Short mmCIF file of N, CA and C in Angstrom, two decimals:
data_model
loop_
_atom_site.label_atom_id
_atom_site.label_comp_id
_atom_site.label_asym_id
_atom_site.label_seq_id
_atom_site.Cartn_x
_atom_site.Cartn_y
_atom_site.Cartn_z
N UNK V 1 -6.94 -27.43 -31.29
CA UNK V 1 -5.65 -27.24 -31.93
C UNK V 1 -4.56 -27.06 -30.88
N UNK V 2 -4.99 -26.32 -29.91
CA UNK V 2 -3.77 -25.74 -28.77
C UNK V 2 -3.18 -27.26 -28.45
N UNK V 3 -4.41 -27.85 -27.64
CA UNK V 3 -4.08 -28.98 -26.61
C UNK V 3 -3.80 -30.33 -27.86
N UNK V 4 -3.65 -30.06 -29.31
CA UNK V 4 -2.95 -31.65 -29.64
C UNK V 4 -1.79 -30.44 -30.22
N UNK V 5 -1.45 -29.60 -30.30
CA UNK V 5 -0.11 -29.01 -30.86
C UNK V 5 0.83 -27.74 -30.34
N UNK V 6 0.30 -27.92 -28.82
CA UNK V 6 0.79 -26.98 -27.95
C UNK V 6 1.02 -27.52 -26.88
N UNK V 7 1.55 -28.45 -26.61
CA UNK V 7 1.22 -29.33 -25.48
C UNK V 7 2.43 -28.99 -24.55
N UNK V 8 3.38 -27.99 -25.00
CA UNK V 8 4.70 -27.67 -24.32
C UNK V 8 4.49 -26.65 -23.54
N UNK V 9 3.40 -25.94 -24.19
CA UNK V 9 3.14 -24.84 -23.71
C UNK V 9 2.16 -24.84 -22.23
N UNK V 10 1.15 -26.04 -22.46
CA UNK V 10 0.09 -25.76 -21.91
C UNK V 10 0.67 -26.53 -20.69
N UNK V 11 1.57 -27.72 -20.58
CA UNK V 11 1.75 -28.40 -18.82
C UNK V 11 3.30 -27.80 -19.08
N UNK V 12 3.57 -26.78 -18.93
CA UNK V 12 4.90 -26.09 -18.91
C UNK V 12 4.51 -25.69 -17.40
N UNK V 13 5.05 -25.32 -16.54
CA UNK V 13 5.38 -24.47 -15.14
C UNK V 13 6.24 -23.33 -15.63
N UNK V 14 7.15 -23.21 -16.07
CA UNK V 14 8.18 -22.18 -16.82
C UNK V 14 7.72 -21.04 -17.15
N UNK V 15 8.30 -20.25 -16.46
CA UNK V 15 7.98 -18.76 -17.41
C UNK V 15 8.03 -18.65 -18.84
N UNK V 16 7.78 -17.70 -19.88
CA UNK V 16 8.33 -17.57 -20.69
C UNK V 16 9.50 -16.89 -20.57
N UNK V 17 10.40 -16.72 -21.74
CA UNK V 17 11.86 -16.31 -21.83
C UNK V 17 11.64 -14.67 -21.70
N UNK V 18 10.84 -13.99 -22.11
CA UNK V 18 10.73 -12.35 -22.18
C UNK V 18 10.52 -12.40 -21.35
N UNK V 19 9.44 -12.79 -19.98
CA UNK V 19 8.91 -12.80 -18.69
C UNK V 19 9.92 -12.80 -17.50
N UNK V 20 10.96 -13.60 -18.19
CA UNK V 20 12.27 -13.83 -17.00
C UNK V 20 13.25 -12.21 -17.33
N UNK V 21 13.00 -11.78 -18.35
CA UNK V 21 14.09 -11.09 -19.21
C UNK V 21 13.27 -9.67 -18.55
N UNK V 22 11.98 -9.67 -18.35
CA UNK V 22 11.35 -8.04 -18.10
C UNK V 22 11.62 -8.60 -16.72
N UNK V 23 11.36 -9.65 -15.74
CA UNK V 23 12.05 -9.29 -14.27
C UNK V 23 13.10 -9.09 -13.98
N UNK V 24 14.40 -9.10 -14.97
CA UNK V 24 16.05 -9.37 -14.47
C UNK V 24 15.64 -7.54 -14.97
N UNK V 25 15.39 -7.04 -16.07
CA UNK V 25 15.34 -5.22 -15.87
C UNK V 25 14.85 -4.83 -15.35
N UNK V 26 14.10 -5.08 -14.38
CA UNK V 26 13.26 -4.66 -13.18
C UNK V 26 14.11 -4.42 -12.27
N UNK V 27 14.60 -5.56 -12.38
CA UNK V 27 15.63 -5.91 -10.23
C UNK V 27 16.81 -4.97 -11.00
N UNK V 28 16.92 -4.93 -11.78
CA UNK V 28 18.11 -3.91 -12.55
C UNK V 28 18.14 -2.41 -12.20
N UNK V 29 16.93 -1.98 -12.43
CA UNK V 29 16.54 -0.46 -12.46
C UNK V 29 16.48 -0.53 -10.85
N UNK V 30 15.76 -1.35 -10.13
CA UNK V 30 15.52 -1.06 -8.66
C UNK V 30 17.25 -1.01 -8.30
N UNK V 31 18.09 -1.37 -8.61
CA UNK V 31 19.30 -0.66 -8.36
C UNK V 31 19.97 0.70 -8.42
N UNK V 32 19.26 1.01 -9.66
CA UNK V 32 19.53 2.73 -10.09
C UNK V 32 19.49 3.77 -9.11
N UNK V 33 20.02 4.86 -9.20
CA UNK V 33 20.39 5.86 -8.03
C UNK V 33 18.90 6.10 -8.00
N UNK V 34 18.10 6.61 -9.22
CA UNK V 34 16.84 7.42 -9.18
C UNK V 34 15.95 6.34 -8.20
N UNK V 35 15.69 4.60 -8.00
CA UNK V 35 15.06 4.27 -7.29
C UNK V 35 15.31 3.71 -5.89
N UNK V 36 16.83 4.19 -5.34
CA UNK V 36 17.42 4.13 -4.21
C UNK V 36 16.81 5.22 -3.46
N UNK V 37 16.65 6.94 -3.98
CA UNK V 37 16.03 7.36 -3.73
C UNK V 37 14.70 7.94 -3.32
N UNK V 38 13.93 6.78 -4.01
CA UNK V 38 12.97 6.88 -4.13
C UNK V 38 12.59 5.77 -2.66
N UNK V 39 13.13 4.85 -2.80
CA UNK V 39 12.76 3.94 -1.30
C UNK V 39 13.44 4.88 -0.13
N UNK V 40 14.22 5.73 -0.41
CA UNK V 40 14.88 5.94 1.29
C UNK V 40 13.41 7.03 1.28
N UNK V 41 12.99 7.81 0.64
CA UNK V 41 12.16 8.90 0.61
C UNK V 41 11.14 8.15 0.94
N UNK V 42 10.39 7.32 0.56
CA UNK V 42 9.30 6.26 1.47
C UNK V 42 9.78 5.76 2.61
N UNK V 43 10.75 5.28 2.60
CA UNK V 43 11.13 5.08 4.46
C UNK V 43 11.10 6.25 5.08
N UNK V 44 11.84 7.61 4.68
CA UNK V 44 10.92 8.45 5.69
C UNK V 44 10.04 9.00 5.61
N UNK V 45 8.92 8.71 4.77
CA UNK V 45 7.43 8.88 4.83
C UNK V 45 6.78 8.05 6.18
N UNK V 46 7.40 6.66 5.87
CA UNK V 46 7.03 6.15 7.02
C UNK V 46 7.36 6.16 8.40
N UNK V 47 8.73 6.52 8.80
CA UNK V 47 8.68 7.14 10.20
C UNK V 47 7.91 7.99 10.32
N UNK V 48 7.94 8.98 9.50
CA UNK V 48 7.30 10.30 9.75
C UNK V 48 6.21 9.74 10.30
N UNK V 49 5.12 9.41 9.55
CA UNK V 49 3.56 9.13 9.80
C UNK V 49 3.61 7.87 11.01
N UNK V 50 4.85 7.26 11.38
CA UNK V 50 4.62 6.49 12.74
C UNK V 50 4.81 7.01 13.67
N UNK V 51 5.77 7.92 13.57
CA UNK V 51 5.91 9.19 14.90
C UNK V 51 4.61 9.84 14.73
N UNK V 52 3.74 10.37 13.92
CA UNK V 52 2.50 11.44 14.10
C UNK V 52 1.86 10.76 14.81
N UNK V 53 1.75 9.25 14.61
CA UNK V 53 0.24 8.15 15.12
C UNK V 53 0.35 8.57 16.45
N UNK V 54 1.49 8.60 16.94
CA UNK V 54 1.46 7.74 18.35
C UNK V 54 0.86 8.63 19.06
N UNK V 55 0.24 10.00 18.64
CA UNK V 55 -0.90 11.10 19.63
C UNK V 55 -2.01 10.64 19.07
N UNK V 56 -2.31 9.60 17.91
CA UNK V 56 -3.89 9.79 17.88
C UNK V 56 -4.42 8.92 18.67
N UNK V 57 -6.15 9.28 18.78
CA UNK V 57 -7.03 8.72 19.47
C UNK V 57 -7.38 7.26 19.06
N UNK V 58 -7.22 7.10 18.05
CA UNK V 58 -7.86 5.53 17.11
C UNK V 58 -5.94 4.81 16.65
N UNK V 59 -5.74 3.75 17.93
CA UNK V 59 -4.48 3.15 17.65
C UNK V 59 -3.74 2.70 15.78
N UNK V 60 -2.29 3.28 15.65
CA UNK V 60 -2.36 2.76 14.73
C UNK V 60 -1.69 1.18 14.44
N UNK V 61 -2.02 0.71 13.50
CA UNK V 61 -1.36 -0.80 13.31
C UNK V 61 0.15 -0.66 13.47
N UNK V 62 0.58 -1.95 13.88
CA UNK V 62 2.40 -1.60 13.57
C UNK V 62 2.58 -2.54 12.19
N UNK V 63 3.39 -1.93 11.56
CA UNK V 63 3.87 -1.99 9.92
C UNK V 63 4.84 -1.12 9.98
N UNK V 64 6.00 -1.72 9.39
CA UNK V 64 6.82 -1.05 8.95
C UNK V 64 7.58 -1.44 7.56
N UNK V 65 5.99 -1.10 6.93
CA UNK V 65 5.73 -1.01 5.27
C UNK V 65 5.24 0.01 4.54
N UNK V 66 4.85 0.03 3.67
CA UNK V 66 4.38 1.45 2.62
C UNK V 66 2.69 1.52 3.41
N UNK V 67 2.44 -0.01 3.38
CA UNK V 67 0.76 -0.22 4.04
C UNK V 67 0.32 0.05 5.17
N UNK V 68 -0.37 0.94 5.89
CA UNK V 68 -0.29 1.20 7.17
C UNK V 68 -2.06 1.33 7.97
N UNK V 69 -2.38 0.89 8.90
CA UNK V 69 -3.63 0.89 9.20
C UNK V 69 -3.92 1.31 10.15
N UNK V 70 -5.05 1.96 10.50
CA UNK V 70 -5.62 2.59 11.97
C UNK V 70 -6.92 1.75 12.60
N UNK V 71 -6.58 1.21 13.26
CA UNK V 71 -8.16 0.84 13.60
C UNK V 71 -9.30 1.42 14.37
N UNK V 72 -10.51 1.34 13.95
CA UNK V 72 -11.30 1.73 14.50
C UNK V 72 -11.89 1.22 14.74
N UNK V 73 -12.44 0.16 14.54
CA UNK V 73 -13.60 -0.77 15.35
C UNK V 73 -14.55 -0.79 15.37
N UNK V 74 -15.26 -0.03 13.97
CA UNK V 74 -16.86 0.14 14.03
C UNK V 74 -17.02 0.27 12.66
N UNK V 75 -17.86 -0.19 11.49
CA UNK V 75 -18.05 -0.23 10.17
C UNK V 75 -18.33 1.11 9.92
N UNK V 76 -19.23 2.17 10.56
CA UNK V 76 -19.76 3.11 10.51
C UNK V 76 -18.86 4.29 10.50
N UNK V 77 -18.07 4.18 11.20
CA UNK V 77 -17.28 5.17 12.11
C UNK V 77 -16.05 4.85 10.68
N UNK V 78 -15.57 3.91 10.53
CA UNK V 78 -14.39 3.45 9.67
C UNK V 78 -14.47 4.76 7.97
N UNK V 79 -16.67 4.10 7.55
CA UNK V 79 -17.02 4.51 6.18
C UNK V 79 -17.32 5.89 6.90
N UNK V 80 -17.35 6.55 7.61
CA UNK V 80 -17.30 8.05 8.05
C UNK V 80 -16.34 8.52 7.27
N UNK V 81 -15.30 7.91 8.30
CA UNK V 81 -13.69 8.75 8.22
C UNK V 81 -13.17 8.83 6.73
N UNK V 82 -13.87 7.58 6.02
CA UNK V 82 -13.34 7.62 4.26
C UNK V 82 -13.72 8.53 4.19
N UNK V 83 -15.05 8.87 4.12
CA UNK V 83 -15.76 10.21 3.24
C UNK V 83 -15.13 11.57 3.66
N UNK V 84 -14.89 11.47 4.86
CA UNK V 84 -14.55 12.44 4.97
C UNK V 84 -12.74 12.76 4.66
N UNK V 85 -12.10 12.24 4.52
CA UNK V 85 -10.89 12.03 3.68
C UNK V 85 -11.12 12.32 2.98
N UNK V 86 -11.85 11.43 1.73
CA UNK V 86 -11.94 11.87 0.55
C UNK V 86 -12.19 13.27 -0.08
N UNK V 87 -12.86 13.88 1.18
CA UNK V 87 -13.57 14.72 0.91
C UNK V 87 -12.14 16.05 1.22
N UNK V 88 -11.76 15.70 1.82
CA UNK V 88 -10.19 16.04 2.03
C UNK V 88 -9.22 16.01 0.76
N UNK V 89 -9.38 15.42 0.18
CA UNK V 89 -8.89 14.88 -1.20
C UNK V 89 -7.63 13.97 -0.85
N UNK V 90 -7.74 13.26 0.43
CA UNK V 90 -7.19 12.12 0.88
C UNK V 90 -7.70 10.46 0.13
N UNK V 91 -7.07 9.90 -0.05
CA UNK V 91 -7.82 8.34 -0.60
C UNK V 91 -7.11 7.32 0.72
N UNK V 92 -8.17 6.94 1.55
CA UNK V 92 -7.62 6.00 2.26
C UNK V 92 -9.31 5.10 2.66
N UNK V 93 -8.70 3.52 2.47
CA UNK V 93 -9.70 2.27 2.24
C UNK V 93 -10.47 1.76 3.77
N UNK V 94 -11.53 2.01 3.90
CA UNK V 94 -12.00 1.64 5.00
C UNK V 94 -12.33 0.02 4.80
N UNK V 95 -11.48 -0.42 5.52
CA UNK V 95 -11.66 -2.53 5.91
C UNK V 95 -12.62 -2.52 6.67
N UNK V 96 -13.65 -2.83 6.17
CA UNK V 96 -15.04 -3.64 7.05
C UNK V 96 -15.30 -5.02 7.23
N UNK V 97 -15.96 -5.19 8.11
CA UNK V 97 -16.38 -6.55 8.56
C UNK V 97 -17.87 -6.44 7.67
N UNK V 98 -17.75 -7.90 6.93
CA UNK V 98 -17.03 -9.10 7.49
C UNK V 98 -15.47 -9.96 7.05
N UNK V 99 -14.58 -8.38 6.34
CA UNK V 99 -13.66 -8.30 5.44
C UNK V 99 -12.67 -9.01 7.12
N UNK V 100 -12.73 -8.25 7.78
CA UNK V 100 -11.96 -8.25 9.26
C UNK V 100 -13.62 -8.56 9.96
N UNK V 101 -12.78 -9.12 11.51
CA UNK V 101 -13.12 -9.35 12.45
C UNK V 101 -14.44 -8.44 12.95
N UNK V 102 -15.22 -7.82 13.16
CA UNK V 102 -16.03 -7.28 14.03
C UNK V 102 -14.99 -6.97 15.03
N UNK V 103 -15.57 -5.24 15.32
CA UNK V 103 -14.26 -5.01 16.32
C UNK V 103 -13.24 -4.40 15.65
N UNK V 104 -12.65 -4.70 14.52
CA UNK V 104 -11.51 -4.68 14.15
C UNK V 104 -11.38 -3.61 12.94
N UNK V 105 -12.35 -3.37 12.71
CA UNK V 105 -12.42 -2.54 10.96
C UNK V 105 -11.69 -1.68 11.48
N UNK V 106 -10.97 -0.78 10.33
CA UNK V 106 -9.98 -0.18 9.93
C UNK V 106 -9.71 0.82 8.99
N UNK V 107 -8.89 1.45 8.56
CA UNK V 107 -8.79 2.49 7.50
C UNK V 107 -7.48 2.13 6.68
N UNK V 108 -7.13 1.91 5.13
CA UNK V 108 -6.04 1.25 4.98
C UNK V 108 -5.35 2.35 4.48
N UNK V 109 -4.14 2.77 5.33
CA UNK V 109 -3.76 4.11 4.35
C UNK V 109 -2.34 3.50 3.37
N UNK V 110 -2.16 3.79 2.44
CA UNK V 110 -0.81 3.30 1.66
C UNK V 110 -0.13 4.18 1.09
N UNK V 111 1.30 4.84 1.69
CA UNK V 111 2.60 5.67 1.77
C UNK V 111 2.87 5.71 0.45
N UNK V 112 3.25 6.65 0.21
CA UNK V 112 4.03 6.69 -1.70
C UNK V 112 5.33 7.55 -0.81
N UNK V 113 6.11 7.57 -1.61
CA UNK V 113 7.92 8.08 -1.64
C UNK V 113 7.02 9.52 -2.13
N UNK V 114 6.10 9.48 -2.92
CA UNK V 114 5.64 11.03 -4.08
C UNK V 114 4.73 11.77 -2.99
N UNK V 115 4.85 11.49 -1.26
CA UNK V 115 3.64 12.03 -0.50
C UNK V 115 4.99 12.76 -0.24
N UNK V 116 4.24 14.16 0.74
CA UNK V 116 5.09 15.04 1.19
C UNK V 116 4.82 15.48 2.56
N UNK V 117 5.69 15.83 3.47
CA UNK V 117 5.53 15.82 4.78
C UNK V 117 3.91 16.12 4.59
N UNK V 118 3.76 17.70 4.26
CA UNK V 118 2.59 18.23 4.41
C UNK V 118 1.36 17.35 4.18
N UNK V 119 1.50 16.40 3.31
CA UNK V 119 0.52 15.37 3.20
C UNK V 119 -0.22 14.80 4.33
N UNK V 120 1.20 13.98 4.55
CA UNK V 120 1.56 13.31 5.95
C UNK V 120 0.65 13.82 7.29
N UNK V 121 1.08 15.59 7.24
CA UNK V 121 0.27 15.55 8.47
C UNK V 121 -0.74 16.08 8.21
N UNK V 122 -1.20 16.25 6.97
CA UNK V 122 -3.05 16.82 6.65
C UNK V 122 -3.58 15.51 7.34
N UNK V 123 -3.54 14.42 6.71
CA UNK V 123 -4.06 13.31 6.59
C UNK V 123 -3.98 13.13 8.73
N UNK V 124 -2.75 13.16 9.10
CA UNK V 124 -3.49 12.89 10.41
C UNK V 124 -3.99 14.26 11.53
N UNK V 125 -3.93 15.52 10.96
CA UNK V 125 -4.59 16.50 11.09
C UNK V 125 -5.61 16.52 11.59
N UNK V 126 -6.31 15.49 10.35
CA UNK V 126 -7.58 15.04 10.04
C UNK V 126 -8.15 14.30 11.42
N UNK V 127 -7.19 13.10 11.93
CA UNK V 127 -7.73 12.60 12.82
C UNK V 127 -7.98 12.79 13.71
N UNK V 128 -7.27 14.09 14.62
CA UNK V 128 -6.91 14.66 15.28
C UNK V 128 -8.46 15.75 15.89
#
């Protein structure tokens, strides 16, 4: 039924009309005072936690995004440091090989505007 009486629908490329209409109130609200604030407060989440890196022992990635990574270089050592985060009541993603390079695994930590200094430096406390 679709493909002999929907046929506009189905080789369309086009958004639908609500689909265009929920992204134009999106880019709308990201104008609003409440989410201006909310990005400058994640930008300085993220200096913050790029100034802490630069004493730790395990280099961190450069990003200067919400996404931020440490590498460590060993699968073992990477699924350590989760658990023990977690166990911290930290959530940060250990990247293993053969996800990355051998060599290269990692810890993926990702910044919220809703973290708070104190967060900030539990988490590299931790590494420390």
């Amino acid at each position: 039924y679709l493909i002999n009486f929907a046929r506009a629908f189905i080789y369309t490329t086009a958004l639908p009309a609500h689909s265009l209409q929920a992204i134009e109130a999106a880019y709308n609200l990201l104008e609003s005072p409440f989410f201006q604030q909310e990005r400058q407060k994640l930008q300085e989440n993220i200096q913050l936690y790029q100034q802490l890196t630069q004493t730790l022992v395990y280099p961190a990635l450069a990003s200067d995004t919400a996404i931020q990574g440490i590498m460590i270089g060993d699968n073992t050592k990477a699924k350590n440091l989760q658990t023990c985060l977690q166990t911290a009541g930290i959530y940060a993603k250990a990247i293993l090989s053969p996800t990355v390079p051998i060599g290269t695994e990692r810890l993926r930590i990702c910044l919220h505007s809703f973290n708070t200094t104190a967060q900030i430096h539990q988490l590299l406390d931790l590494f420390r």
